[in-house]
Coordinates of C-alpha atoms and ligand atoms in Angstrom, one line a residue:
M1 CA 7.9 18.7 -27.0
A2 CA 7.6 20.9 -30.2
G3 CA 4.0 20.9 -32.6
V4 CA 1.4 22.4 -32.0
L5 CA -1.6 20.5 -30.5
R6 CA -5.1 20.7 -32.5
M7 CA -8.2 19.9 -31.5
S8 CA -9.6 19.5 -35.3
S9 CA -7.2 16.4 -35.7
L10 CA -6.2 15.9 -31.6
F11 CA -7.1 12.2 -30.7
V12 CA -9.7 13.4 -27.8
R13 CA -13.9 13.2 -27.2
T14 CA -14.7 15.6 -24.7
L15 CA -17.6 14.2 -23.3
R16 CA -20.3 16.4 -21.2
E17 CA -21.7 13.7 -18.7
D18 CA -19.7 11.7 -16.0
P19 CA -19.1 7.9 -16.4
A20 CA -21.6 6.1 -14.1
D21 CA -19.1 4.4 -12.6
A22 CA -16.4 7.3 -11.6
E23 CA -17.4 8.3 -8.1
V24 CA -14.7 11.0 -7.5
A25 CA -13.9 14.0 -9.3
S26 CA -10.6 13.2 -10.3
H27 CA -11.7 10.3 -12.2
K28 CA -14.7 11.5 -13.6
L29 CA -12.5 14.5 -15.3
L30 CA -10.2 12.9 -16.7
V31 CA -12.3 10.3 -18.3
R32 CA -14.9 13.4 -19.3
G33 CA -11.6 15.1 -20.9
G34 CA -10.4 12.4 -22.6
Y35 CA -7.4 11.5 -20.8
V36 CA -8.0 8.3 -20.0
R37 CA -10.3 5.2 -21.1
R38 CA -11.1 2.0 -19.0
V39 CA -10.7 -1.2 -20.3
A40 CA -11.7 -3.8 -17.5
P41 CA -11.8 -2.8 -13.5
G42 CA -9.0 -0.4 -12.6
I43 CA -7.6 -1.2 -16.0
Y44 CA -7.2 2.0 -18.0
T45 CA -5.6 3.1 -21.8
L46 CA -3.6 6.7 -21.9
L47 CA -5.2 8.4 -24.2
P48 CA -2.4 11.2 -25.7
L49 CA -3.7 13.5 -23.4
G50 CA -2.9 12.1 -20.5
L51 CA 0.2 10.3 -21.8
R52 CA 1.4 13.6 -22.1
V53 CA 0.8 14.4 -18.1
L54 CA 2.0 11.1 -17.5
R55 CA 5.2 11.2 -19.7
K56 CA 6.1 14.9 -17.4
V57 CA 5.3 13.5 -14.1
E58 CA 8.0 10.7 -14.9
R59 CA 10.4 12.9 -16.4
V60 CA 10.1 15.5 -12.3
V61 CA 11.2 11.4 -10.7
R62 CA 12.9 10.5 -13.8
E63 CA 15.2 14.0 -13.0
E64 CA 15.5 14.2 -9.6
M65 CA 16.4 10.2 -9.6
D66 CA 19.2 11.2 -11.6
A67 CA 20.1 14.0 -10.0
S68 CA 20.6 11.8 -6.1
G69 CA 22.8 9.5 -8.0
A70 CA 20.1 6.9 -8.7
Q71 CA 20.7 4.8 -12.0
E72 CA 18.1 4.2 -14.1
V73 CA 17.5 0.0 -15.4
L74 CA 14.0 -1.3 -16.6
F75 CA 12.6 -4.6 -15.6
P76 CA 10.4 -6.6 -17.8
A77 CA 7.1 -7.5 -15.3
L78 CA 6.9 -10.8 -16.5
L79 CA 8.8 -12.6 -14.3
P80 CA 9.4 -16.8 -13.6
R81 CA 8.3 -17.7 -10.4
E82 CA 11.3 -18.7 -8.4
P83 CA 12.7 -15.4 -7.1
Y84 CA 9.5 -15.0 -5.6
E85 CA 9.2 -18.5 -4.4
A86 CA 12.5 -17.7 -2.1
T87 CA 11.6 -15.0 -0.7
N88 CA 7.9 -16.4 -0.3
R89 CA 6.4 -13.9 -1.6
W90 CA 4.8 -16.2 -4.5
S91 CA 2.5 -17.2 -1.8
E92 CA 2.6 -14.9 0.8
Y93 CA 1.5 -11.9 -1.4
G94 CA -2.0 -13.7 -1.7
P95 CA -4.5 -13.4 -4.5
T96 CA -3.3 -9.3 -5.1
L97 CA -0.6 -11.6 -7.4
F98 CA -0.8 -12.1 -10.5
K99 CA 0.2 -15.4 -11.8
L100 CA 0.2 -17.2 -15.4
V101 CA 1.8 -20.0 -17.1
D102 CA 3.9 -20.5 -20.0
R103 CA 2.9 -23.6 -22.9
K104 CA 5.7 -25.1 -21.4
G105 CA 3.9 -25.3 -17.8
N106 CA 6.5 -23.3 -16.0
D107 CA 4.7 -21.1 -13.3
M108 CA 5.3 -17.2 -14.2
L109 CA 3.8 -13.6 -12.3
L110 CA 3.5 -10.0 -13.5
A111 CA 4.9 -8.6 -10.7
P112 CA 4.0 -6.1 -8.1
T113 CA 7.1 -4.7 -7.1
H114 CA 10.6 -5.9 -8.2
E115 CA 12.6 -6.4 -4.6
E116 CA 14.0 -10.2 -6.0
M117 CA 15.1 -8.7 -9.2
F118 CA 17.5 -6.2 -8.2
T119 CA 18.4 -7.9 -5.7
L120 CA 19.4 -10.7 -8.2
L121 CA 21.6 -8.8 -10.7
V122 CA 23.3 -7.2 -8.1
K123 CA 24.0 -10.2 -6.4
D124 CA 24.5 -11.3 -10.5
L125 CA 27.4 -8.5 -11.3
Y126 CA 28.8 -7.2 -7.9
S127 CA 30.8 -9.2 -5.3
S128 CA 32.8 -6.4 -3.4
Y129 CA 31.8 -3.5 -0.8
K130 CA 33.9 -1.3 -3.7
D131 CA 31.2 -1.8 -5.8
L132 CA 28.8 0.2 -2.8
P133 CA 26.5 2.3 -1.9
L134 CA 24.4 1.7 -5.1
T135 CA 20.6 3.0 -5.6
L136 CA 18.9 1.6 -9.2
Y137 CA 15.6 2.5 -10.0
Q138 CA 12.9 2.2 -12.7
I139 CA 10.2 3.3 -14.1
Q140 CA 7.7 0.7 -15.3
T141 CA 4.1 -0.5 -15.5
K142 CA 3.3 -3.0 -12.0
Y143 CA 0.4 -5.6 -11.6
R144 CA -1.5 -5.8 -9.2
D145 CA -5.0 -8.4 -8.6
E146 CA -6.4 -5.1 -6.3
A147 CA -9.5 -6.6 -4.4
R148 CA -11.2 -3.2 -4.8
P149 CA -9.9 -1.3 -7.9
R150 CA -11.0 2.3 -7.3
A151 CA -11.5 5.7 -8.6
G152 CA -9.7 5.7 -12.0
V153 CA -5.9 5.3 -12.1
I154 CA -5.1 6.1 -7.6
R155 CA -6.1 2.3 -7.3
G156 CA -5.2 0.4 -10.5
R157 CA -4.6 -3.3 -11.1
E158 CA -2.3 -2.6 -13.4
F159 CA 0.0 1.1 -12.7
V160 CA 3.2 3.2 -13.4
M161 CA 5.4 3.1 -10.3
K162 CA 8.4 4.3 -10.2
D163 CA 10.6 1.8 -7.6
A164 CA 13.5 2.5 -6.4
Y165 CA 15.8 -0.2 -4.3
S166 CA 19.3 0.8 -2.2
F167 CA 22.9 -1.4 -1.7
D168 CA 23.9 -0.7 1.2
M169 CA 27.3 -2.5 3.5
D170 CA 25.9 -1.3 7.1
E171 CA 23.1 0.7 8.8
A172 CA 24.7 3.9 8.3
G173 CA 25.0 3.5 4.9
L174 CA 21.3 2.7 4.5
D175 CA 20.2 5.5 6.4
A176 CA 22.4 8.0 4.2
S177 CA 21.2 6.2 1.1
Y178 CA 17.5 6.1 2.8
N179 CA 17.7 9.5 3.7
T180 CA 18.9 10.8 -0.2
M181 CA 15.5 9.3 -1.5
R182 CA 13.2 10.9 1.5
A183 CA 14.8 14.3 0.2
A184 CA 14.3 13.2 -3.2
Y185 CA 10.7 12.7 -2.7
Q186 CA 10.3 15.9 -0.9
R187 CA 11.4 17.2 -4.0
I188 CA 9.7 15.3 -6.3
F189 CA 6.0 16.1 -4.5
E190 CA 7.3 19.6 -4.6
R191 CA 7.7 20.1 -7.8
L192 CA 4.7 18.4 -9.3
G193 CA 2.7 21.3 -6.9
L194 CA 1.5 18.1 -4.7
P195 CA 0.7 18.6 -0.2
Y196 CA 1.9 15.7 1.6
A197 CA 2.3 14.5 5.0
I198 CA 5.7 11.9 6.0
V199 CA 3.5 9.6 8.1
S200 CA 5.7 6.6 9.7
A201 CA 3.9 3.4 8.1
M202 CA 3.9 -0.3 8.9
S203 CA 6.5 -2.0 7.1
G204 CA 3.6 -4.5 6.5
A205 CA 4.6 -7.9 4.0
M206 CA 8.1 -6.6 3.1
G207 CA 9.6 -7.1 6.7
G208 CA 12.2 -4.4 7.5
S209 CA 12.5 -1.2 10.1
R210 CA 12.4 2.5 9.4
S211 CA 9.4 2.8 7.1
E212 CA 7.8 6.0 6.0
E213 CA 4.9 6.9 3.2
F214 CA 4.3 10.5 1.7
L215 CA 0.3 11.0 1.6
F216 CA -1.5 13.3 -0.5
P217 CA -4.4 15.3 2.4
T218 CA -7.7 14.6 0.5
A219 CA -11.3 13.2 1.8
I220 CA -11.2 11.2 -0.8
G221 CA -7.9 9.0 0.6
E222 CA -8.4 5.3 1.6
D223 CA -5.6 5.7 4.2
T224 CA -6.1 7.8 7.3
F225 CA -3.7 9.0 9.7
V226 CA -2.6 11.3 12.2
R227 CA -0.8 13.9 13.4
S228 CA -0.1 15.6 17.0
A229 CA 1.5 19.3 17.3
G230 CA 4.6 17.9 18.8
G231 CA 5.5 16.1 15.5
Y232 CA 4.0 12.6 15.3
A233 CA 3.0 11.7 12.2
A234 CA 1.9 7.5 11.1
N235 CA -0.8 6.0 9.1
T236 CA -3.2 5.0 11.4
E237 CA -1.9 1.2 10.9
A238 CA 1.0 2.2 12.6
V239 CA -0.1 4.0 15.6
T240 CA 0.6 2.1 18.8
T241 CA -0.8 2.4 21.4
P242 CA 1.2 2.9 24.9
Q243 CA 0.8 -0.1 27.5
L244 CA -2.0 0.8 29.9
P245 CA -0.4 0.3 33.7
E246 CA -1.7 -2.4 35.8
Q247 CA -4.7 -2.0 37.5
D248 CA -5.6 -3.1 41.3
F249 CA -8.2 -5.9 41.0
S250 CA -7.8 -6.7 45.1
D251 CA -11.6 -5.2 45.8
V252 CA -13.2 -6.9 42.6
P253 CA -15.2 -9.4 43.6
A254 CA -15.3 -12.9 41.6
P255 CA -16.9 -13.4 38.3
E256 CA -20.0 -14.1 38.2
L257 CA -21.9 -15.1 35.2
V258 CA -25.3 -12.8 34.9
D259 CA -28.3 -13.5 32.7
T260 CA -29.0 -10.9 30.8
P261 CA -32.0 -11.2 27.8
G262 CA -32.5 -9.5 25.6
A263 CA -28.9 -7.3 25.9
K264 CA -28.2 -7.2 22.0
T265 CA -26.3 -4.7 21.6
I266 CA -24.1 -2.2 24.0
A267 CA -25.7 0.3 25.1
D268 CA -28.9 -2.7 26.0
L269 CA -26.3 -4.8 28.2
V270 CA -24.8 -1.3 29.7
E271 CA -28.3 0.0 30.8
M272 CA -29.0 -3.5 32.5
A273 CA -25.8 -4.0 34.4
N274 CA -26.4 -0.8 35.7
R275 CA -30.1 -2.3 36.5
V276 CA -29.5 -6.1 37.5
H277 CA -25.9 -6.0 38.7
P278 CA -24.9 -2.6 39.8
R279 CA -21.3 -1.5 40.7
S280 CA -20.6 0.0 44.4
D281 CA -17.8 2.5 43.2
R282 CA -19.6 3.9 40.2
P283 CA -22.0 2.6 37.2
W284 CA -20.5 0.4 35.1
N285 CA -20.4 2.1 31.5
A286 CA -19.5 1.0 27.8
A287 CA -16.2 1.6 28.4
D288 CA -16.5 -1.8 30.4
T289 CA -17.4 -3.6 28.6
L290 CA -15.6 -6.1 26.0
K291 CA -16.8 -6.9 22.8
S292 CA -15.3 -9.8 21.0
V293 CA -15.2 -9.4 16.9
I294 CA -14.2 -12.9 15.5
V295 CA -12.2 -12.9 12.3
T296 CA -11.4 -15.6 9.4
L297 CA -7.7 -15.6 8.8
T298 CA -6.4 -16.7 5.4
H299 CA -2.7 -18.0 5.9
P300 CA -0.5 -17.8 3.0
D301 CA -0.4 -20.9 2.5
G302 CA -3.4 -21.4 2.3
E303 CA -4.5 -22.2 5.9
K304 CA -7.5 -20.7 7.8
E305 CA -8.1 -20.2 11.7
V306 CA -10.7 -18.3 13.1
V307 CA -9.2 -15.5 16.2
V308 CA -11.2 -13.5 18.3
I309 CA -10.6 -10.0 19.0
A310 CA -11.4 -8.6 22.7
L311 CA -11.3 -4.5 22.5
P312 CA -13.5 -2.3 25.0
G313 CA -16.7 -1.8 24.3
D314 CA -16.5 1.4 23.4
R315 CA -14.2 1.7 21.1
E316 CA -14.8 0.5 17.0
V317 CA -12.5 -2.5 15.6
D318 CA -10.9 -0.9 12.4
M319 CA -10.2 -3.8 10.1
K320 CA -7.4 -2.4 8.0
R321 CA -5.3 -2.1 11.5
V322 CA -6.2 -5.3 11.7
E323 CA -5.5 -6.0 8.9
A324 CA -2.3 -4.6 9.2
S325 CA -1.4 -6.7 12.9
L326 CA -1.6 -9.5 11.1
A327 CA -1.1 -9.5 7.5
P328 CA 0.8 -11.3 5.8
A329 CA -2.6 -13.1 6.9
E330 CA -5.8 -12.4 4.8
V331 CA -8.3 -11.5 7.2
E332 CA -12.1 -11.0 7.6
L333 CA -15.1 -11.0 9.4
A334 CA -16.1 -15.4 9.9
S335 CA -18.5 -16.9 9.0
P336 CA -20.8 -19.0 11.1
E337 CA -19.5 -21.7 9.3
D338 CA -16.7 -20.7 9.7
M339 CA -17.4 -20.6 13.8
E340 CA -18.9 -23.8 13.6
K341 CA -15.5 -25.7 13.6
Y342 CA -15.3 -23.5 17.3
P343 CA -17.3 -24.8 19.9
G344 CA -16.4 -22.5 22.6
I345 CA -17.2 -19.8 20.0
V346 CA -21.1 -18.0 20.9
P347 CA -21.7 -15.4 18.1
G348 CA -22.6 -13.0 20.4
Y349 CA -21.6 -14.5 23.7
T350 CA -18.5 -15.0 23.0
G351 CA -16.6 -14.4 26.1
P352 CA -12.2 -14.6 27.1
G353 CA -14.0 -17.9 28.7
A354 CA -14.0 -20.4 26.3
V355 CA -11.5 -19.0 24.2
G356 CA -7.7 -18.5 24.8
P357 CA -4.9 -20.0 27.0
Q358 CA -8.1 -20.5 30.1
A359 CA -10.1 -22.8 27.5
R360 CA -7.3 -24.7 26.8
G361 CA -6.3 -25.6 29.7
G362 CA -4.5 -22.4 30.5
A363 CA -1.3 -22.9 29.1
V364 CA -0.6 -20.4 26.3
A365 CA -0.5 -21.4 22.8
D366 CA 0.5 -19.9 19.7
G367 CA -1.9 -22.2 17.3
A368 CA -5.5 -22.9 16.4
D369 CA -4.2 -26.3 16.2
D370 CA -4.1 -26.4 19.7
G371 CA -6.8 -27.9 21.1
A372 CA -8.6 -28.2 24.4
A373 CA -8.8 -32.1 25.2
T374 CA -12.2 -33.3 25.9
G375 CA -13.7 -35.9 28.3
D376 CA -13.3 -38.6 25.6
G377 CA -9.7 -38.0 25.1
A378 CA -10.7 -35.6 21.7
T379 CA -9.2 -32.7 21.3
V380 CA -11.7 -29.7 20.3
S381 CA -10.6 -26.1 18.1
V382 CA -10.8 -23.2 20.5
A383 CA -9.9 -20.0 18.8
R384 CA -6.2 -17.8 19.9
L385 CA -7.7 -14.7 22.3
L386 CA -6.0 -11.9 20.7
L387 CA -6.3 -8.3 23.7
D388 CA -6.2 -4.8 22.6
P389 CA -3.6 -3.2 24.1
H390 CA -7.0 -0.7 25.7
V391 CA -6.9 -3.6 27.7
A392 CA -4.9 -3.1 30.6
R393 CA -4.0 -6.6 33.1
G394 CA -6.1 -6.6 36.2
S395 CA -9.1 -4.3 34.0
R396 CA -12.6 -5.5 35.2
W397 CA -15.0 -6.6 32.8
I398 CA -18.3 -7.6 31.6
A399 CA -18.0 -10.5 29.5
G400 CA -19.7 -12.6 27.1
G401 CA -20.2 -15.4 29.0
N402 CA -20.5 -17.4 26.3
A403 CA -23.8 -19.1 26.6
V404 CA -26.6 -17.3 24.5
D405 CA -28.3 -14.2 26.9
K406 CA -25.3 -14.6 29.7
H407 CA -22.5 -12.0 30.1
V408 CA -20.0 -12.7 32.8
F409 CA -19.3 -9.8 35.4
N410 CA -16.2 -8.8 36.7
L411 CA -13.9 -10.6 34.9
V412 CA -10.4 -9.8 35.4
Y413 CA -7.6 -9.6 32.8
G414 CA -4.5 -11.0 34.4
R415 CA -6.3 -13.2 37.7
D416 CA -9.7 -15.1 35.4
F417 CA -8.3 -14.5 32.2
E418 CA -4.8 -15.0 29.9
A419 CA -4.7 -14.3 26.3
D420 CA -2.5 -15.9 23.2
G421 CA -1.4 -12.1 22.1
T422 CA -1.8 -8.7 22.3
I423 CA -2.8 -6.7 18.9
E424 CA -3.4 -2.9 17.4
A425 CA -7.1 -3.7 16.5
A426 CA -9.5 -0.6 18.4
E427 CA -9.7 2.9 15.9
V428 CA -7.7 5.7 16.8
R429 CA -9.6 8.5 18.0
A430 CA -9.0 12.4 17.4
G431 CA -8.1 13.1 19.9
D432 CA -6.2 9.8 21.8
E433 CA -2.6 11.1 22.9
A434 CA 0.7 10.4 20.5
P435 CA 2.0 7.1 21.3
D436 CA 5.4 9.7 21.4
G437 CA 3.7 11.8 24.2
S438 CA 3.5 14.7 21.9
G439 CA -0.2 16.3 22.0
P440 CA -3.3 14.8 21.9
L441 CA -3.9 13.3 18.0
D442 CA -5.4 15.2 15.1
I443 CA -7.2 13.4 12.3
A444 CA -7.0 12.4 8.6
R445 CA -7.5 11.3 5.2
G446 CA -5.0 10.8 2.3
I447 CA -3.8 8.7 -0.3
E448 CA -0.6 7.1 -0.5
I449 CA 1.4 8.3 -3.4
G450 CA 5.7 7.4 -2.1
H451 CA 6.6 4.8 0.2
I452 CA 9.8 4.5 1.9
F453 CA 11.2 1.8 3.8
Q454 CA 14.2 0.3 5.1
L455 CA 14.4 -3.3 3.8
G456 CA 17.3 -4.4 6.4
R457 CA 18.4 -7.5 4.8
K458 CA 15.8 -9.9 4.3
Y459 CA 15.7 -10.3 0.2
A460 CA 19.4 -10.2 0.2
E461 CA 19.6 -13.3 3.0
A462 CA 16.9 -14.9 1.4
L463 CA 18.3 -14.9 -2.4
G464 CA 22.1 -15.1 -0.7
L465 CA 23.2 -11.2 -2.4
T466 CA 27.2 -11.0 0.1
V467 CA 29.9 -9.0 -0.9
L468 CA 33.3 -9.3 0.5
D469 CA 34.2 -7.0 3.1
E470 CA 37.1 -4.5 4.0
N471 CA 38.9 -7.5 5.4
G472 CA 37.8 -10.3 2.8
K473 CA 34.8 -11.4 4.7
T474 CA 31.8 -12.1 3.5
R475 CA 28.8 -9.9 4.3
V476 CA 25.0 -9.7 3.3
V477 CA 23.7 -6.5 2.1
T478 CA 21.1 -4.4 3.1
M479 CA 18.9 -2.7 1.5
G480 CA 16.4 0.2 1.3
S481 CA 13.0 -0.3 -1.2
Y482 CA 11.4 3.4 -2.2
G483 CA 8.0 3.2 -4.5
V484 CA 5.8 6.4 -6.1
G485 CA 2.9 6.1 -7.9
V486 CA 3.1 7.0 -10.8
S487 CA -0.2 6.6 -12.6
R488 CA -1.7 7.7 -9.3
V489 CA 0.1 10.9 -8.7
L490 CA -0.9 11.5 -12.2
A491 CA -4.7 11.7 -10.3
A492 CA -3.5 12.9 -7.5
I493 CA -2.5 16.0 -9.3
A494 CA -6.2 15.9 -11.2
E495 CA -7.8 15.9 -7.7
Q496 CA -5.3 18.4 -5.9
Y497 CA -6.5 21.3 -8.9
H498 CA -9.7 21.1 -10.4
D499 CA -12.9 23.1 -10.1
E500 CA -16.8 22.9 -10.9
K501 CA -16.0 22.9 -14.8
G502 CA -12.7 20.9 -15.2
L503 CA -9.3 20.2 -14.8
V504 CA -6.6 23.1 -14.2
W505 CA -3.2 21.8 -14.3
P506 CA -0.4 22.6 -12.9
V507 CA 2.2 24.1 -15.4
G508 CA 4.8 22.1 -14.8
V509 CA 2.4 18.8 -16.0
A510 CA 0.2 20.6 -18.2
P511 CA -0.6 19.0 -21.5
A512 CA 0.1 22.0 -23.0
Q513 CA 0.5 25.6 -21.2
V514 CA -1.6 27.0 -23.2
H515 CA -4.7 26.8 -24.8
I516 CA -5.6 29.1 -28.0
L517 CA -9.2 29.5 -28.5
A518 CA -10.5 30.7 -32.1
A519 CA -13.7 32.0 -31.0
G520 CA -15.0 33.6 -34.3
K521 CA -15.6 32.6 -37.8
D522 CA -13.7 35.2 -39.8
D523 CA -10.5 34.1 -41.0
A524 CA -8.6 36.5 -40.0
V525 CA -9.7 35.3 -36.8
F526 CA -8.1 32.1 -37.6
S527 CA -4.6 33.2 -38.9
A528 CA -4.1 35.2 -35.8
A529 CA -4.6 32.7 -33.6
E530 CA -2.4 30.3 -35.9
D531 CA 0.6 32.9 -36.2
L532 CA 0.3 33.0 -32.3
A533 CA 0.3 29.3 -31.8
T534 CA 3.4 29.5 -34.0
Q535 CA 5.2 32.3 -32.0
L536 CA 4.4 30.1 -29.0
T537 CA 5.6 27.3 -30.4
A538 CA 9.0 28.8 -31.4
A539 CA 9.4 30.2 -27.7
G540 CA 9.3 26.9 -26.2
I541 CA 5.9 26.7 -25.5
E542 CA 3.5 24.2 -25.2
V543 CA 0.4 25.2 -27.0
L544 CA -3.6 23.2 -27.8
F545 CA -4.5 25.1 -30.2
D546 CA -8.8 25.1 -30.7
D547 CA -8.7 25.5 -34.5
R548 CA -12.1 23.4 -35.4
R549 CA -14.2 25.6 -37.6
K550 CA -18.0 24.0 -36.9
V551 CA -17.5 24.7 -33.2
S552 CA -19.3 27.6 -30.9
A553 CA -16.9 29.4 -29.3
G554 CA -19.3 28.1 -26.0
V555 CA -18.0 25.0 -27.1
K556 CA -14.7 25.8 -27.3
F557 CA -14.7 27.6 -24.0
A558 CA -16.1 24.7 -22.3
D559 CA -13.6 22.5 -23.2
Y560 CA -11.1 24.6 -22.8
E561 CA -12.6 24.9 -18.7
L562 CA -12.7 20.9 -18.6
L563 CA -9.2 20.2 -20.5
G564 CA -7.6 22.7 -18.3
M565 CA -4.5 24.1 -19.7
P566 CA -3.7 26.7 -17.5
Y567 CA -3.7 29.5 -19.3
A568 CA -6.0 30.7 -22.6
V569 CA -5.7 33.0 -25.3
V570 CA -9.1 33.8 -27.0
V571 CA -8.5 35.2 -30.1
G572 CA -12.3 36.9 -31.4
R573 CA -14.6 39.9 -31.0
G574 CA -11.6 42.3 -29.9
L575 CA -9.4 42.2 -32.9
A576 CA -11.0 44.4 -34.3
N577 CA -9.2 46.5 -32.6
G578 CA -6.1 44.8 -32.3
T579 CA -6.8 42.9 -28.5
V580 CA -6.8 39.4 -27.7
E581 CA -7.6 38.0 -24.5
V582 CA -5.4 36.5 -21.4
R583 CA -6.6 34.4 -19.2
T584 CA -6.0 32.2 -16.0
R585 CA -7.5 29.2 -15.4
A586 CA -7.2 28.9 -11.7
T587 CA -8.2 31.9 -11.1
G588 CA -10.9 32.9 -14.4
E589 CA -8.8 36.2 -14.6
S590 CA -8.0 37.4 -18.0
E591 CA -6.3 40.8 -19.5
D592 CA -6.5 42.5 -22.9
V593 CA -3.8 42.2 -24.6
A594 CA -2.8 43.6 -28.0
V595 CA -2.1 41.4 -30.8
A596 CA 1.5 42.4 -31.5
D597 CA 2.6 41.8 -27.7
A598 CA 0.9 38.3 -26.6
A599 CA 3.6 36.4 -27.1
A600 CA 5.5 37.9 -25.0
R601 CA 3.5 39.2 -22.2
V602 CA 2.8 34.6 -22.5
Q603 CA 6.2 34.3 -22.0
E604 CA 6.4 36.2 -18.9
I605 CA 2.8 35.2 -17.6
L606 CA 4.6 31.2 -17.4
A607 CA 7.8 32.8 -15.9
A608 CA 6.3 34.1 -13.6
A609 CA 4.0 31.2 -12.6
R610 CA 7.6 28.3 -13.2
A611 CA 9.5 30.4 -11.1
S612 CA 6.3 30.2 -8.2
E613 CA 5.7 26.5 -8.6
Ligands
ATP701 P1 -1.7 0.8 -1.0 O1 -1.4 1.3 0.6 O2 -2.4 2.2 -1.2 O3 -2.4 -0.2 -1.6 P2 1.1 -0.2 -1.1 O4 1.2 -0.3 0.2 O5 0.5 -1.6 -1.3 O6 0.0 1.2 -1.7 P3 3.8 -0.2 -2.5 O7 3.8 -0.8 -2.5 O8 3.9 0.8 -1.0 O9 2.0 0.4 -2.3 O10 3.4 0.9 -3.8 C1 4.2 1.9 -4.4 C2 3.1 3.0 -4.6 O11 3.2 2.8 -5.1 C3 2.9 3.5 -3.2 O12 2.6 4.2 -2.9 C4 1.0 3.8 -4.3 O13 1.8 5.3 -4.9 C5 1.7 3.3 -5.6 N1 0.9 1.9 -5.7 C6 0.4 1.1 -5.0 N2 -0.1 0.0 -5.4 C7 -0.9 0.9 -6.5 C8 -2.1 0.7 -8.2 N3 -3.1 -0.3 -6.9 N4 -2.7 2.2 -8.6 C9 -1.9 2.5 -8.0 N5 -0.7 2.8 -7.3 C10 -0.4 2.6 -6.4
MG702 MG1 3.1 1.2 0.7

């Protein structure tokens, strides 16, 4: 990476104003600093400075992958439909998959991730247990038509990912490969200076068993995760609610339909319940009301289904948890038109009486097509009822009465109604007990920067990746899949390392380590700065040199602070006394150093910084 970067010729235009579409600091600063330019929503061009940072992130990732024994390959992004058809992902991936058609009419896609291709490649070339274990990786561009591209390159529709895949004979081998990748990820993020939490994750549409995410903790993160003092850590999507003990309902009176005019909110309903229908042991409260959330699922085949989710009224529904539980179906709140097809659903008053197994005549069914018989022999659609696990068997509820202004009191789960299944729908709250009993949960937000998971045999089975074992028997290979969001990491580093003036890159990923400012008008200033640039470059240090003649010192300082090289040497006023100023961007500290000692001093500072990063 030799060669001085000169501000006079570098392809960069810094901006003083934040871009109108940017909300998070890293996005604003990367645009203002001339690191990235937007082409379309979620689609960005990297300019020279941005590309330099990306290459450095890639280098760290590549070095750690190579050191862990993984071998690099490079797949195309443009792929045929068939492999993705074989694993069902052509449809399961839903609208996030970029699909296209070639001139001959063949369906093609832009790969969102490459499990199929790696599986087929290994199948193509390997056939014996002697060839395994094997881990392959690539650093490559991925395409996902994200519903909500966001925060610049943090959530792009085109982005750079490192994806690796391991191939093993058995579970023990998979565990070993997984642990090797896990350790490599820890080193990667440590070297990049990114704080991370390793949390249990849902394996989602990919299937498989062990699954962990590396989350960079930040308030602007879209992921929410929990931690307990006892060491439990999970994405909230993956938090499971421990099964509650069955409650004794022997003295709960029979259910009763009660008029509750005007009780629109849960608070209204509780207040009215205590007035018109008090219970003898204690007052009703919000946790005694059964709230229904009605959603429409769009299954991968395009089929739509309305589902009623019931949870205690004192908890909010967490749609991300719902979505994660119901993937690969897409989930949205049901529209009035969706609900109209289900006569049992009365918006605002839907309770278990008119949905779920009881409305279908008692039989527990698993699909929306199961109808209930009507008097004239026709069937009507009855929605499935899914219960949040905070609803214990035997518990007593006030629920919607399936008629406007009516609620049912003393409805007991297991006595008066059943459900078609359970779903983790309720929000996880700070203070909730960890599922493994390791203490109360703390909640934080983060950005997923890496994801490792054990795919198992799903892909190998679907695509026929088998090898012969020691006894000549055919065995299906077991796989792991490991991703790092390389371009997202670039932005995460910017998010972690900036201040109100601009970026503050760590030495390891900065486009250049030293920014030399020729801050004056005299030729002497420029020639001293030029000498210094030459010396530092010769010492293997990357230099950004602000050699612009007609630009004021003030503008140069502002650009230095915005662009965020970790160290600067200011050649200016002090030169008359034979000194230059060495500055540290992160702390704002500066020291005067004799011109002749400047290069050596900068090298010393850099060596110390590298040792501590
Ligand atoms: P997310 O939950 O953020 O959508 P994901 O779980 O769908 O991510 P994976 O399929 O696990 O992502 O991809 C591996 C890694 O690629 C992620 O950990 C993340 O760092 C990165 N990544 C995923 N989607 C994007 C995107 N749209 N833009 C940039 N990076 C992404
Ligand atoms: Mg993921």
